[in-house]
PDB file of C-alpha atoms and ligand atoms in Angstrom:
ATOM      1  CA  MET A   1     -32.962 207.102-232.202  1.00 91.00           C
ATOM      2  CA  PRO A   2     -34.607 208.263-229.085  1.00 94.00           C
ATOM      3  CA  ASN A   3     -37.960 205.681-228.818  1.00 97.00           C
ATOM      4  CA  PHE A   4     -40.771 208.004-228.440  1.00 98.00           C
ATOM      5  CA  LYS A   5     -43.027 205.591-230.175  1.00 98.00           C
ATOM      6  CA  LEU A   6     -42.651 203.394-226.942  1.00 98.00           C
ATOM      7  CA  VAL A   7     -43.419 206.202-224.612  1.00 98.00           C
ATOM      8  CA  GLU A   8     -46.589 207.416-226.984  1.00 98.00           C
ATOM      9  CA  GLU A   9     -48.005 203.879-226.787  1.00 98.00           C
ATOM     10  CA  SER A  10     -47.468 203.620-222.874  1.00 98.00           C
ATOM     11  CA  ALA A  11     -49.040 206.905-222.543  1.00 98.00           C
ATOM     12  CA  LYS A  12     -52.119 205.462-224.573  1.00 98.00           C
ATOM     13  CA  LYS A  13     -51.970 202.243-222.665  1.00 98.00           C
ATOM     14  CA  ILE A  14     -52.482 204.729-219.551  1.00 98.00           C
ATOM     15  CA  ILE A  15     -55.171 206.628-220.901  1.00 97.00           C
ATOM     16  CA  ASN A  16     -57.565 203.908-222.088  1.00 96.00           C
ATOM     17  CA  MET A  17     -57.067 202.156-219.014  1.00 97.00           C
ATOM     18  CA  GLU A  18     -55.472 199.234-220.334  1.00 98.00           C
ATOM     19  CA  VAL A  19     -52.744 199.874-217.636  1.00 98.00           C
ATOM     20  CA  ARG A  20     -54.914 201.290-214.606  1.00 98.00           C
ATOM     21  CA  GLY A  21     -54.854 201.523-210.871  1.00 98.00           C
ATOM     22  CA  ALA A  22     -52.432 203.696-209.023  1.00 98.00           C
ATOM     23  CA  SER A  23     -49.397 201.424-208.435  1.00 98.00           C
ATOM     24  CA  ARG A  24     -49.777 199.949-211.771  1.00 98.00           C
ATOM     25  CA  ILE A  25     -49.639 203.389-213.542  1.00 98.00           C
ATOM     26  CA  ALA A  26     -46.455 204.288-211.610  1.00 98.00           C
ATOM     27  CA  ARG A  27     -44.626 200.993-212.170  1.00 98.00           C
ATOM     28  CA  PHE A  28     -45.370 201.555-215.784  1.00 98.00           C
ATOM     29  CA  ALA A  29     -44.260 204.759-216.176  1.00 98.00           C
ATOM     30  CA  ALA A  30     -40.928 204.066-214.495  1.00 98.00           C
ATOM     31  CA  GLU A  31     -40.801 200.935-216.517  1.00 98.00           C
ATOM     32  CA  THR A  32     -41.129 202.853-219.671  1.00 98.00           C
ATOM     33  CA  LEU A  33     -38.762 205.734-219.038  1.00 98.00           C
ATOM     34  CA  LYS A  34     -36.091 203.219-218.287  1.00 98.00           C
ATOM     35  CA  GLU A  35     -36.440 201.510-221.727  1.00 98.00           C
ATOM     36  CA  PHE A  36     -36.962 204.760-223.208  1.00 98.00           C
ATOM     37  CA  ALA A  37     -33.541 206.242-221.713  1.00 98.00           C
ATOM     38  CA  LYS A  38     -31.687 203.150-223.159  1.00 98.00           C
ATOM     39  CA  THR A  39     -32.758 204.538-226.688  1.00 98.00           C
ATOM     40  CA  VAL A  40     -31.360 207.800-226.209  1.00 97.00           C
ATOM     41  CA  GLU A  41     -27.857 208.634-227.385  1.00 95.00           C
ATOM     42  CA  LYS A  42     -27.366 212.558-227.107  1.00 95.00           C
ATOM     43  CA  ASP A  43     -29.316 215.265-225.645  1.00 97.00           C
ATOM     44  CA  PHE A  44     -30.613 213.160-222.693  1.00 98.00           C
ATOM     45  CA  ASP A  45     -31.554 216.006-220.356  1.00 98.00           C
ATOM     46  CA  GLU A  46     -34.421 217.205-223.118  1.00 98.00           C
ATOM     47  CA  ASN A  47     -35.239 213.480-224.414  1.00 98.00           C
ATOM     48  CA  MET A  48     -35.980 212.507-220.882  1.00 98.00           C
ATOM     49  CA  ARG A  49     -38.167 215.664-220.321  1.00 98.00           C
ATOM     50  CA  LYS A  50     -40.181 215.109-223.249  1.00 98.00           C
ATOM     51  CA  ALA A  51     -40.908 211.664-222.432  1.00 98.00           C
ATOM     52  CA  SER A  52     -41.885 212.536-219.016  1.00 98.00           C
ATOM     53  CA  GLU A  53     -44.268 215.039-220.092  1.00 98.00           C
ATOM     54  CA  ILE A  54     -45.992 212.573-222.311  1.00 98.00           C
ATOM     55  CA  LEU A  55     -46.370 210.546-219.738  1.00 98.00           C
ATOM     56  CA  MET A  56     -47.370 213.326-217.680  1.00 97.00           C
ATOM     57  CA  ASN A  57     -50.540 214.070-219.637  1.00 97.00           C
ATOM     58  CA  THR A  58     -52.031 210.931-219.620  1.00 98.00           C
ATOM     59  CA  ARG A  59     -54.309 210.484-215.976  1.00 96.00           C
ATOM     60  CA  PRO A  60     -54.376 213.798-213.767  1.00 97.00           C
ATOM     61  CA  THR A  61     -55.476 212.242-210.591  1.00 97.00           C
ATOM     62  CA  ALA A  62     -53.028 209.391-209.262  1.00 97.00           C
ATOM     63  CA  VAL A  63     -50.120 211.199-207.862  1.00 97.00           C
ATOM     64  CA  SER A  64     -48.422 208.012-207.950  1.00 97.00           C
ATOM     65  CA  LEU A  65     -47.455 208.558-211.614  1.00 98.00           C
ATOM     66  CA  PHE A  66     -46.070 212.063-210.802  1.00 97.00           C
ATOM     67  CA  ASN A  67     -43.931 210.945-207.721  1.00 97.00           C
ATOM     68  CA  ALA A  68     -42.693 207.610-210.565  1.00 97.00           C
ATOM     69  CA  ILE A  69     -41.604 210.290-212.753  1.00 97.00           C
ATOM     70  CA  ASN A  70     -39.883 212.692-210.557  1.00 96.00           C
ATOM     71  CA  TYR A  71     -37.980 209.975-208.735  1.00 96.00           C
ATOM     72  CA  VAL A  72     -36.463 208.973-212.192  1.00 98.00           C
ATOM     73  CA  MET A  73     -35.796 212.114-213.301  1.00 97.00           C
ATOM     74  CA  MET A  74     -33.764 213.102-210.405  1.00 96.00           C
ATOM     75  CA  TYR A  75     -30.956 211.094-211.988  1.00 97.00           C
ATOM     76  CA  LYS A  76     -27.507 213.010-211.812  1.00 96.00           C
ATOM     77  CA  GLY A  77     -24.248 212.335-213.788  1.00 97.00           C
ATOM     78  CA  GLU A  78     -21.591 214.591-215.430  1.00 97.00           C
ATOM     79  CA  ASN A  79     -22.427 213.459-218.982  1.00 97.00           C
ATOM     80  CA  ASP A  80     -25.096 211.810-220.946  1.00 97.00           C
ATOM     81  CA  GLU A  81     -23.586 208.456-220.378  1.00 96.00           C
ATOM     82  CA  GLU A  82     -23.784 208.668-216.538  1.00 97.00           C
ATOM     83  CA  LYS A  83     -27.005 210.293-216.352  1.00 98.00           C
ATOM     84  CA  LYS A  84     -28.674 207.408-218.393  1.00 98.00           C
ATOM     85  CA  ALA A  85     -26.800 204.980-216.157  1.00 98.00           C
ATOM     86  CA  ASP A  86     -28.307 207.000-213.173  1.00 98.00           C
ATOM     87  CA  ALA A  87     -31.834 207.111-214.635  1.00 98.00           C
ATOM     88  CA  ILE A  88     -32.178 203.414-215.399  1.00 98.00           C
ATOM     89  CA  ARG A  89     -30.852 202.275-211.620  1.00 98.00           C
ATOM     90  CA  ARG A  90     -33.334 205.048-210.247  1.00 98.00           C
ATOM     91  CA  ALA A  91     -36.281 203.328-212.242  1.00 98.00           C
ATOM     92  CA  GLU A  92     -35.166 199.797-211.257  1.00 98.00           C
ATOM     93  CA  GLU A  93     -35.012 201.323-207.497  1.00 97.00           C
ATOM     94  CA  PHE A  94     -38.773 202.689-207.885  1.00 97.00           C
ATOM     95  CA  ILE A  95     -39.888 199.498-209.372  1.00 98.00           C
ATOM     96  CA  ARG A  96     -38.614 197.643-206.277  1.00 97.00           C
ATOM     97  CA  TRP A  97     -40.165 200.208-203.957  1.00 97.00           C
ATOM     98  CA  VAL A  98     -43.672 199.580-205.498  1.00 97.00           C
ATOM     99  CA  ASP A  99     -43.247 195.920-205.507  1.00 96.00           C
ATOM    100  CA  THR A 100     -41.827 195.600-201.733  1.00 97.00           C
ATOM    101  CA  ALA A 101     -44.086 198.227-200.425  1.00 98.00           C
ATOM    102  CA  LYS A 102     -46.977 196.411-201.434  1.00 98.00           C
ATOM    103  CA  GLN A 103     -45.928 193.044-200.054  1.00 97.00           C
ATOM    104  CA  LYS A 104     -44.876 194.493-196.665  1.00 98.00           C
ATOM    105  CA  ILE A 105     -48.589 196.699-196.674  1.00 98.00           C
ATOM    106  CA  GLY A 106     -50.118 193.499-196.955  1.00 98.00           C
ATOM    107  CA  GLU A 107     -48.256 192.054-193.729  1.00 98.00           C
ATOM    108  CA  ILE A 108     -48.904 195.532-191.449  1.00 98.00           C
ATOM    109  CA  GLY A 109     -52.703 195.087-193.004  1.00 98.00           C
ATOM    110  CA  ALA A 110     -53.702 191.770-192.635  1.00 98.00           C
ATOM    111  CA  LYS A 111     -52.763 192.100-188.577  1.00 98.00           C
ATOM    112  CA  ARG A 112     -55.528 194.378-188.702  1.00 97.00           C
ATOM    113  CA  ILE A 113     -58.179 191.756-189.858  1.00 98.00           C
ATOM    114  CA  LYS A 114     -59.704 189.386-187.311  1.00 98.00           C
ATOM    115  CA  ASP A 115     -60.892 185.889-188.142  1.00 98.00           C
ATOM    116  CA  GLY A 116     -64.628 185.733-189.121  1.00 98.00           C
ATOM    117  CA  TRP A 117     -64.877 189.382-190.620  1.00 98.00           C
ATOM    118  CA  THR A 118     -66.676 190.620-193.887  1.00 98.00           C
ATOM    119  CA  ILE A 119     -64.846 193.183-195.284  1.00 98.00           C
ATOM    120  CA  LEU A 120     -66.150 195.608-198.017  1.00 98.00           C
ATOM    121  CA  THR A 121     -64.129 197.029-200.441  1.00 98.00           C
ATOM    122  CA  HIS A 122     -64.780 199.199-203.612  1.00 98.00           C
ATOM    123  CA  CYS A 123     -62.882 199.372-207.191  1.00 98.00           C
ATOM    124  CA  ASN A 124     -59.595 197.455-207.832  1.00 98.00           C
ATOM    125  CA  SER A 125     -56.917 197.994-205.477  1.00 98.00           C
ATOM    126  CA  SER A 126     -54.193 195.789-205.889  1.00 98.00           C
ATOM    127  CA  THR A 127     -52.744 196.969-202.275  1.00 98.00           C
ATOM    128  CA  ALA A 128     -56.177 196.744-200.479  1.00 98.00           C
ATOM    129  CA  LEU A 129     -56.688 193.262-202.042  1.00 98.00           C
ATOM    130  CA  MET A 130     -52.828 192.269-200.789  1.00 98.00           C
ATOM    131  CA  VAL A 131     -54.083 193.141-197.665  1.00 98.00           C
ATOM    132  CA  ILE A 132     -57.181 190.886-197.668  1.00 98.00           C
ATOM    133  CA  LYS A 133     -54.990 188.176-199.528  1.00 98.00           C
ATOM    134  CA  THR A 134     -52.440 187.910-196.845  1.00 98.00           C
ATOM    135  CA  ALA A 135     -54.996 187.793-194.209  1.00 98.00           C
ATOM    136  CA  PHE A 136     -56.641 185.054-196.135  1.00 98.00           C
ATOM    137  CA  ARG A 137     -53.376 183.177-196.820  1.00 98.00           C
ATOM    138  CA  GLN A 138     -53.007 183.257-193.127  1.00 98.00           C
ATOM    139  CA  GLY A 139     -55.959 181.105-192.306  1.00 98.00           C
ATOM    140  CA  LYS A 140     -58.320 184.006-191.167  1.00 98.00           C
ATOM    141  CA  ASN A 141     -61.580 182.575-192.282  1.00 98.00           C
ATOM    142  CA  ILE A 142     -62.809 186.067-194.089  1.00 98.00           C
ATOM    143  CA  GLU A 143     -65.547 186.988-196.726  1.00 98.00           C
ATOM    144  CA  VAL A 144     -65.479 189.942-198.987  1.00 98.00           C
ATOM    145  CA  ILE A 145     -68.357 192.306-200.357  1.00 98.00           C
ATOM    146  CA  ALA A 146     -67.259 194.007-203.757  1.00 98.00           C
ATOM    147  CA  THR A 147     -68.942 196.756-205.330  1.00 98.00           C
ATOM    148  CA  GLU A 148     -69.235 196.812-208.847  1.00 98.00           C
ATOM    149  CA  SER A 149     -67.534 200.195-209.250  1.00 98.00           C
ATOM    150  CA  ARG A 150     -69.777 201.793-212.450  1.00 98.00           C
ATOM    151  CA  PRO A 151     -69.019 202.824-214.762  1.00 98.00           C
ATOM    152  CA  ARG A 152     -65.915 200.791-215.503  1.00 98.00           C
ATOM    153  CA  TYR A 153     -66.617 197.662-213.230  1.00 98.00           C
ATOM    154  CA  GLN A 154     -63.572 197.238-212.036  1.00 98.00           C
ATOM    155  CA  GLY A 155     -65.010 195.219-209.374  1.00 98.00           C
ATOM    156  CA  HIS A 156     -65.353 192.536-211.695  1.00 98.00           C
ATOM    157  CA  LEU A 157     -61.447 192.695-211.791  1.00 98.00           C
ATOM    158  CA  THR A 158     -61.998 192.284-208.113  1.00 98.00           C
ATOM    159  CA  VAL A 159     -64.186 189.443-207.524  1.00 98.00           C
ATOM    160  CA  LYS A 160     -62.472 187.395-210.348  1.00 98.00           C
ATOM    161  CA  GLU A 161     -59.052 187.838-208.332  1.00 98.00           C
ATOM    162  CA  LEU A 162     -60.922 186.980-205.292  1.00 98.00           C
ATOM    163  CA  ALA A 163     -62.628 183.848-206.644  1.00 97.00           C
ATOM    164  CA  GLY A 164     -59.233 182.789-207.960  1.00 97.00           C
ATOM    165  CA  GLU A 165     -57.888 182.377-204.369  1.00 97.00           C
ATOM    166  CA  GLY A 166     -60.965 181.032-203.250  1.00 98.00           C
ATOM    167  CA  ILE A 167     -62.125 183.924-200.922  1.00 98.00           C
ATOM    168  CA  PRO A 168     -65.819 183.969-200.504  1.00 98.00           C
ATOM    169  CA  THR A 169     -67.353 186.650-202.297  1.00 98.00           C
ATOM    170  CA  THR A 170     -70.377 189.008-202.948  1.00 98.00           C
ATOM    171  CA  LEU A 171     -70.816 191.306-205.805  1.00 98.00           C
ATOM    172  CA  ILE A 172     -73.104 194.266-205.320  1.00 98.00           C
ATOM    173  CA  VAL A 173     -74.252 197.110-206.971  1.00 98.00           C
ATOM    174  CA  ASP A 174     -72.538 200.516-205.591  1.00 98.00           C
ATOM    175  CA  SER A 175     -75.976 201.894-204.598  1.00 98.00           C
ATOM    176  CA  ALA A 176     -76.462 198.473-202.236  1.00 98.00           C
ATOM    177  CA  VAL A 177     -73.560 199.621-199.929  1.00 98.00           C
ATOM    178  CA  ARG A 178     -75.746 201.248-197.288  1.00 98.00           C
ATOM    179  CA  TYR A 179     -77.927 198.214-197.504  1.00 98.00           C
ATOM    180  CA  PHE A 180     -75.196 195.803-196.946  1.00 98.00           C
ATOM    181  CA  MET A 181     -73.270 197.841-194.247  1.00 98.00           C
ATOM    182  CA  LYS A 182     -74.691 196.452-191.335  1.00 98.00           C
ATOM    183  CA  ASP A 183     -72.860 192.878-192.286  1.00 98.00           C
ATOM    184  CA  VAL A 184     -69.464 194.514-192.746  1.00 98.00           C
ATOM    185  CA  ASP A 185     -66.617 194.591-190.217  1.00 98.00           C
ATOM    186  CA  CYS A 186     -64.322 196.637-192.181  1.00 98.00           C
ATOM    187  CA  VAL A 187     -63.889 198.628-195.143  1.00 98.00           C
ATOM    188  CA  ILE A 188     -60.475 198.642-196.887  1.00 98.00           C
ATOM    189  CA  VAL A 189     -59.910 200.686-200.086  1.00 98.00           C
ATOM    190  CA  GLY A 190     -56.994 201.955-201.764  1.00 98.00           C
ATOM    191  CA  ALA A 191     -55.908 205.283-202.528  1.00 98.00           C
ATOM    192  CA  ASP A 192     -54.833 207.301-205.884  1.00 98.00           C
ATOM    193  CA  THR A 193     -53.671 210.340-203.982  1.00 98.00           C
ATOM    194  CA  ILE A 194     -53.589 211.368-200.330  1.00 98.00           C
ATOM    195  CA  THR A 195     -53.109 215.120-199.580  1.00 98.00           C
ATOM    196  CA  VAL A 196     -51.002 216.689-197.037  1.00 97.00           C
ATOM    197  CA  ASN A 197     -54.187 217.345-195.034  1.00 97.00           C
ATOM    198  CA  GLY A 198     -54.860 213.345-194.791  1.00 98.00           C
ATOM    199  CA  ALA A 199     -57.613 213.450-197.574  1.00 98.00           C
ATOM    200  CA  LEU A 200     -58.069 210.247-199.386  1.00 98.00           C
ATOM    201  CA  ILE A 201     -58.351 210.808-203.322  1.00 98.00           C
ATOM    202  CA  ASN A 202     -59.962 207.652-204.544  1.00 98.00           C
ATOM    203  CA  LYS A 203     -62.359 205.682-207.085  1.00 98.00           C
ATOM    204  CA  ILE A 204     -65.379 207.747-207.598  1.00 98.00           C
ATOM    205  CA  GLY A 205     -68.172 206.213-204.525  1.00 98.00           C
ATOM    206  CA  THR A 206     -65.316 206.176-201.694  1.00 98.00           C
ATOM    207  CA  SER A 207     -66.343 208.807-199.597  1.00 98.00           C
ATOM    208  CA  GLN A 208     -69.937 208.045-200.032  1.00 98.00           C
ATOM    209  CA  ILE A 209     -68.995 204.670-198.683  1.00 98.00           C
ATOM    210  CA  ALA A 210     -66.729 206.269-195.981  1.00 98.00           C
ATOM    211  CA  LEU A 211     -69.561 208.236-194.968  1.00 98.00           C
ATOM    212  CA  CYS A 212     -71.980 205.291-194.818  1.00 98.00           C
ATOM    213  CA  ALA A 213     -69.113 203.201-193.004  1.00 98.00           C
ATOM    214  CA  ARG A 214     -68.645 206.102-190.467  1.00 98.00           C
ATOM    215  CA  GLU A 215     -72.628 205.950-189.789  1.00 98.00           C
ATOM    216  CA  SER A 216     -72.592 202.432-189.164  1.00 98.00           C
ATOM    217  CA  ARG A 217     -69.420 202.558-186.747  1.00 98.00           C
ATOM    218  CA  VAL A 218     -67.484 200.403-189.349  1.00 98.00           C
ATOM    219  CA  PRO A 219     -63.818 200.962-189.332  1.00 98.00           C
ATOM    220  CA  PHE A 220     -62.235 202.561-192.914  1.00 98.00           C
ATOM    221  CA  MET A 221     -58.958 201.672-193.621  1.00 98.00           C
ATOM    222  CA  VAL A 222     -56.820 203.020-196.566  1.00 98.00           C
ATOM    223  CA  CYS A 223     -54.038 200.910-197.966  1.00 98.00           C
ATOM    224  CA  ALA A 224     -51.708 203.393-199.827  1.00 98.00           C
ATOM    225  CA  GLU A 225     -47.586 203.140-200.510  1.00 98.00           C
ATOM    226  CA  THR A 226     -45.912 206.004-199.106  1.00 97.00           C
ATOM    227  CA  TYR A 227     -45.536 207.254-203.181  1.00 97.00           C
ATOM    228  CA  LYS A 228     -49.080 208.000-202.965  1.00 98.00           C
ATOM    229  CA  PHE A 229     -49.033 210.819-200.836  1.00 97.00           C
ATOM    230  CA  SER A 230     -48.896 214.027-202.665  1.00 96.00           C
ATOM    231  CA  PRO A 231     -45.886 216.767-202.044  1.00 94.00           C
ATOM    232  CA  ALA A 232     -47.342 219.439-204.523  1.00 94.00           C
ATOM    233  CA  THR A 233     -50.569 219.752-202.043  1.00 95.00           C
ATOM    234  CA  LEU A 234     -48.073 220.953-199.634  1.00 92.00           C
ATOM    235  CA  PHE A 235     -47.554 224.025-201.931  1.00 91.00           C
ATOM    236  CA  GLY A 236     -51.611 224.532-201.961  1.00 92.00           C
ATOM    237  CA  GLU A 237     -52.447 222.617-204.891  1.00 93.00           C
ATOM    238  CA  LEU A 238     -55.164 220.929-205.409  1.00 94.00           C
ATOM    239  CA  VAL A 239     -55.492 217.477-206.924  1.00 97.00           C
ATOM    240  CA  VAL A 240     -57.119 217.425-210.428  1.00 97.00           C
ATOM    241  CA  ILE A 241     -60.142 214.913-210.713  1.00 98.00           C
ATOM    242  CA  GLU A 242     -60.208 213.420-213.704  1.00 98.00           C
ATOM    243  CA  GLU A 243     -63.491 213.678-215.776  1.00 97.00           C
ATOM    244  CA  ARG A 244     -64.021 210.737-218.119  1.00 97.00           C
ATOM    245  CA  ASP A 245     -65.846 210.178-221.452  1.00 96.00           C
ATOM    246  CA  ALA A 246     -69.761 210.488-220.783  1.00 97.00           C
ATOM    247  CA  ARG A 247     -70.103 207.730-223.176  1.00 96.00           C
ATOM    248  CA  GLU A 248     -68.859 205.756-220.531  1.00 97.00           C
ATOM    249  CA  VAL A 249     -71.931 206.109-218.364  1.00 97.00           C
ATOM    250  CA  ALA A 250     -74.732 206.610-221.354  1.00 97.00           C
ATOM    251  CA  PRO A 251     -75.498 205.179-224.292  1.00 96.00           C
ATOM    252  CA  GLU A 252     -75.751 207.457-227.703  1.00 95.00           C
ATOM    253  CA  GLU A 253     -79.547 207.785-227.426  1.00 96.00           C
ATOM    254  CA  ILE A 254     -79.324 209.205-224.206  1.00 96.00           C
ATOM    255  CA  LEU A 255     -76.668 211.605-225.103  1.00 95.00           C
ATOM    256  CA  ASN A 256     -78.604 212.669-228.185  1.00 96.00           C
ATOM    257  CA  LEU A 257     -81.091 214.267-226.015  1.00 97.00           C
ATOM    258  CA  GLY A 258     -78.932 217.033-224.892  1.00 94.00           C
ATOM    259  CA  VAL A 259     -78.892 215.446-221.592  1.00 95.00           C
ATOM    260  CA  LYS A 260     -75.826 216.567-219.483  1.00 96.00           C
ATOM    261  CA  VAL A 261     -74.087 214.061-218.270  1.00 97.00           C
ATOM    262  CA  ARG A 262     -71.201 214.005-215.681  1.00 97.00           C
ATOM    263  CA  ASN A 263     -68.373 211.103-215.142  1.00 98.00           C
ATOM    264  CA  PRO A 264     -65.724 212.024-212.380  1.00 98.00           C
ATOM    265  CA  ALA A 265     -63.732 209.145-211.837  1.00 98.00           C
ATOM    266  CA  PHE A 266     -62.638 209.840-208.430  1.00 98.00           C
ATOM    267  CA  ASP A 267     -63.777 211.774-205.302  1.00 98.00           C
ATOM    268  CA  VAL A 268     -62.324 213.423-201.874  1.00 98.00           C
ATOM    269  CA  THR A 269     -62.938 211.368-198.458  1.00 98.00           C
ATOM    270  CA  PRO A 270     -62.126 213.743-195.827  1.00 98.00           C
ATOM    271  CA  ARG A 271     -59.567 212.737-193.055  1.00 98.00           C
ATOM    272  CA  GLU A 272     -62.198 212.388-190.355  1.00 98.00           C
ATOM    273  CA  TYR A 273     -63.730 209.414-192.344  1.00 98.00           C
ATOM    274  CA  ILE A 274     -60.425 207.649-192.126  1.00 98.00           C
ATOM    275  CA  ASP A 275     -59.172 205.297-189.035  1.00 98.00           C
ATOM    276  CA  LEU A 276     -55.865 204.240-190.482  1.00 98.00           C
ATOM    277  CA  ILE A 277     -53.505 204.465-193.619  1.00 98.00           C
ATOM    278  CA  VAL A 278     -51.559 201.328-193.962  1.00 98.00           C
ATOM    279  CA  THR A 279     -48.479 202.292-195.503  1.00 98.00           C
ATOM    280  CA  GLU A 280     -45.028 200.096-196.117  1.00 97.00           C
ATOM    281  CA  ILE A 281     -43.664 202.155-193.278  1.00 96.00           C
ATOM    282  CA  GLY A 282     -46.420 201.893-190.572  1.00 96.00           C
ATOM    283  CA  ALA A 283     -50.261 201.913-190.162  1.00 98.00           C
ATOM    284  CA  ILE A 284     -50.615 205.757-189.319  1.00 98.00           C
ATOM    285  CA  PRO A 285     -53.529 208.090-188.555  1.00 98.00           C
ATOM    286  CA  PRO A 286     -54.383 210.283-191.823  1.00 98.00           C
ATOM    287  CA  GLU A 287     -53.051 213.194-189.693  1.00 97.00           C
ATOM    288  CA  MET A 288     -49.115 211.779-190.560  1.00 97.00           C
ATOM    289  CA  ALA A 289     -49.586 212.582-194.037  1.00 97.00           C
ATOM    290  CA  TYR A 290     -47.326 215.584-193.524  1.00 95.00           C
ATOM    291  CA  VAL A 291     -44.649 213.554-192.053  1.00 95.00           C
ATOM    292  CA  ILE A 292     -44.806 211.050-194.681  1.00 95.00           C
ATOM    293  CA  ILE A 293     -44.590 213.527-197.330  1.00 94.00           C
ATOM    294  CA  ARG A 294     -41.495 215.157-195.705  1.00 91.00           C
ATOM    295  CA  GLU A 295     -39.433 212.227-195.094  1.00 89.00           C
ATOM    296  CA  ARG A 296     -40.420 209.959-198.158  1.00 87.00           C
ATOM    297  CA  LEU A 297     -40.831 212.380-200.634  1.00 87.00           C
ATOM    298  CA  GLY A 298     -38.427 214.906-200.036  1.00 79.00           C
ATOM    299  CA  TYR A 299     -37.149 214.536-203.422  1.00 65.00           C
ATOM    300  CA  GLY A 300     -40.348 215.871-204.746  1.00 59.00           C
ATOM    301  CA  LEU A 301     -39.914 219.089-202.743  1.00 61.00           C
ATOM    302  CA  GLU A 302     -36.832 219.889-204.571  1.00 59.00           C
ATOM    303  CA  MET A 303     -38.006 219.116-207.869  1.00 51.00           C
ATOM    304  CA  GLY A 304     -38.541 223.322-208.453  1.00 43.00           C
ATOM    305  CA  GLU A 305     -39.054 222.999-212.053  1.00 40.00           C
ATOM    306  CA  LEU A 306     -40.615 219.981-212.722  1.00 42.00           C
ATOM    307  CA  LYS A 307     -45.004 219.839-212.128  1.00 44.00           C
ATOM    308  CA  VAL A 308     -45.720 217.293-208.887  1.00 43.00           C
ATOM    309  CA  SER A 309     -49.235 217.047-208.707  1.00 42.00           C
TER     310      SER A 309
HETATM  311  C1  LIG B 401     -58.490 202.730-209.554  1.00 58.36           C
HETATM  312  C2  LIG B 401     -58.807 203.031-208.089  1.00 58.36           C
HETATM  313  C3  LIG B 401     -57.728 202.199-207.043  1.00 58.36           C
HETATM  314  C4  LIG B 401     -56.529 203.115-206.900  1.00 58.36           C
HETATM  315  C5  LIG B 401     -55.458 202.238-205.931  1.00 58.36           C
HETATM  316  O1  LIG B 401     -58.724 203.861-210.241  1.00 58.36           O
HETATM  317  O2  LIG B 401     -59.239 203.723-207.912  1.00 58.36           O
HETATM  318  O3  LIG B 401     -58.348 202.232-205.928  1.00 58.36           O
HETATM  319  O4  LIG B 401     -55.937 203.346-208.002  1.00 58.36           O
HETATM  320  O5  LIG B 401     -54.977 201.286-206.911  1.00 58.36           O
HETATM  321  P1  LIG B 401     -58.708 203.330-211.717  1.00 58.36           P
HETATM  322  P2  LIG B 401     -53.518 200.218-206.460  1.00 58.36           P
HETATM  323  O6  LIG B 401     -59.351 201.506-212.191  1.00 58.36           O
HETATM  324  O7  LIG B 401     -59.684 204.436-212.665  1.00 58.36           O
HETATM  325  O8  LIG B 401     -57.069 203.518-212.500  1.00 58.36           O
HETATM  326  O9  LIG B 401     -53.968 199.779-204.422  1.00 58.36           O
HETATM  327  O10 LIG B 401     -53.616 199.128-206.948  1.00 58.36           O
HETATM  328  O11 LIG B 401     -52.628 201.063-206.620  1.00 58.36           O
END
C-alpha cells in the first residue's frame, strides 16, 4: 500500500515549521519521496504525482522544495519497477547534492571572510552558518551579530549554534540593525529563492538589512546552493511570498480588537544590493542567475506539466 500517511506527516512538519529552512525542507522532501516510493507497488506515476502535490502544497516561497521534487520526479523507466529504482536513485542523488553543496559553499565563502571581522546574519541559514563556521574553524578571529528574526525567533537557533562552536556572538532585536551596522564588516545571509534577475527572496527583514548595509558600504553576501535558483521566474512567474498566521505576531487580545495584522514571512532584496552570491560552483555576481538556471536546473525547464515555482 502506498504510504500516504508518511507524506501527510512530512507535509505537516514542513507547514508547522518543525522542518524549516530552504535546504532542510528540500532534503526532507527528497527523503520523503524516496521512502514513499519504496511503498508503491503499482500505478507508480499516479501515486508519486499525488505525493508530490501534497508536499508542494506546504510552503510556497522556497524554490528548493519545488526543485527537489522536480528532480526526483524526472525519474525514467520502462515499467513501475524501473521507475521506482530510478526515483529512489534520484532522491539519493539530490540529497547528496544538498550535503556536498553546503560543504563547498562553506569553503568558498570562508575565503571571503577576513581575520578580525564582525559578521551580521539574519534568521537561521544553515548555509550562511556553514561559511561562518568554516572561517572560524580555519582560525579566523571573527564575531557574529545575529538578529532575533521575529516573529519565529530563528535567531535563537543561530546564536545557540554559533555559541556551541565557541564563536563570540551577540543577539540583537531586528530593529537594532542600523544601530550596529557601523560595527559590521560583512552581512552574510542565506536564500529561499533567487530569481532569474538575481533578486534574493529570504526571511522578512533581509531587504532592510541589505539597504542598511548599502548605506554603510558594508558588503552583502548571499549563500545559496544552485537548487535555490528559480527556473519558473525565467518564464515570468513571480515568487509567492508566504503570509503566515497573524497569531505568530500578535496575542489574541490585540487580534480581538479587530486590528489588521500582516505577517509576510519573506521579502525581496533587489540584485543591486547584493555584492556576491556564493554557490557550490563558485562565487558569482547576481547578474549570473540566468546562467545558473540554464546550466544547473535545465531539468526544471523541461518540466512541461509539473509546476515549478
Ligand atoms: C528560513 C530562511 C533561511 C533560508 C536559507 O526561513 O529564511 O535564511 O531558508 O536557509 P524559515 P538554508 O525559517 O521561515 O524556513 O541556508 O538553511 O537553506
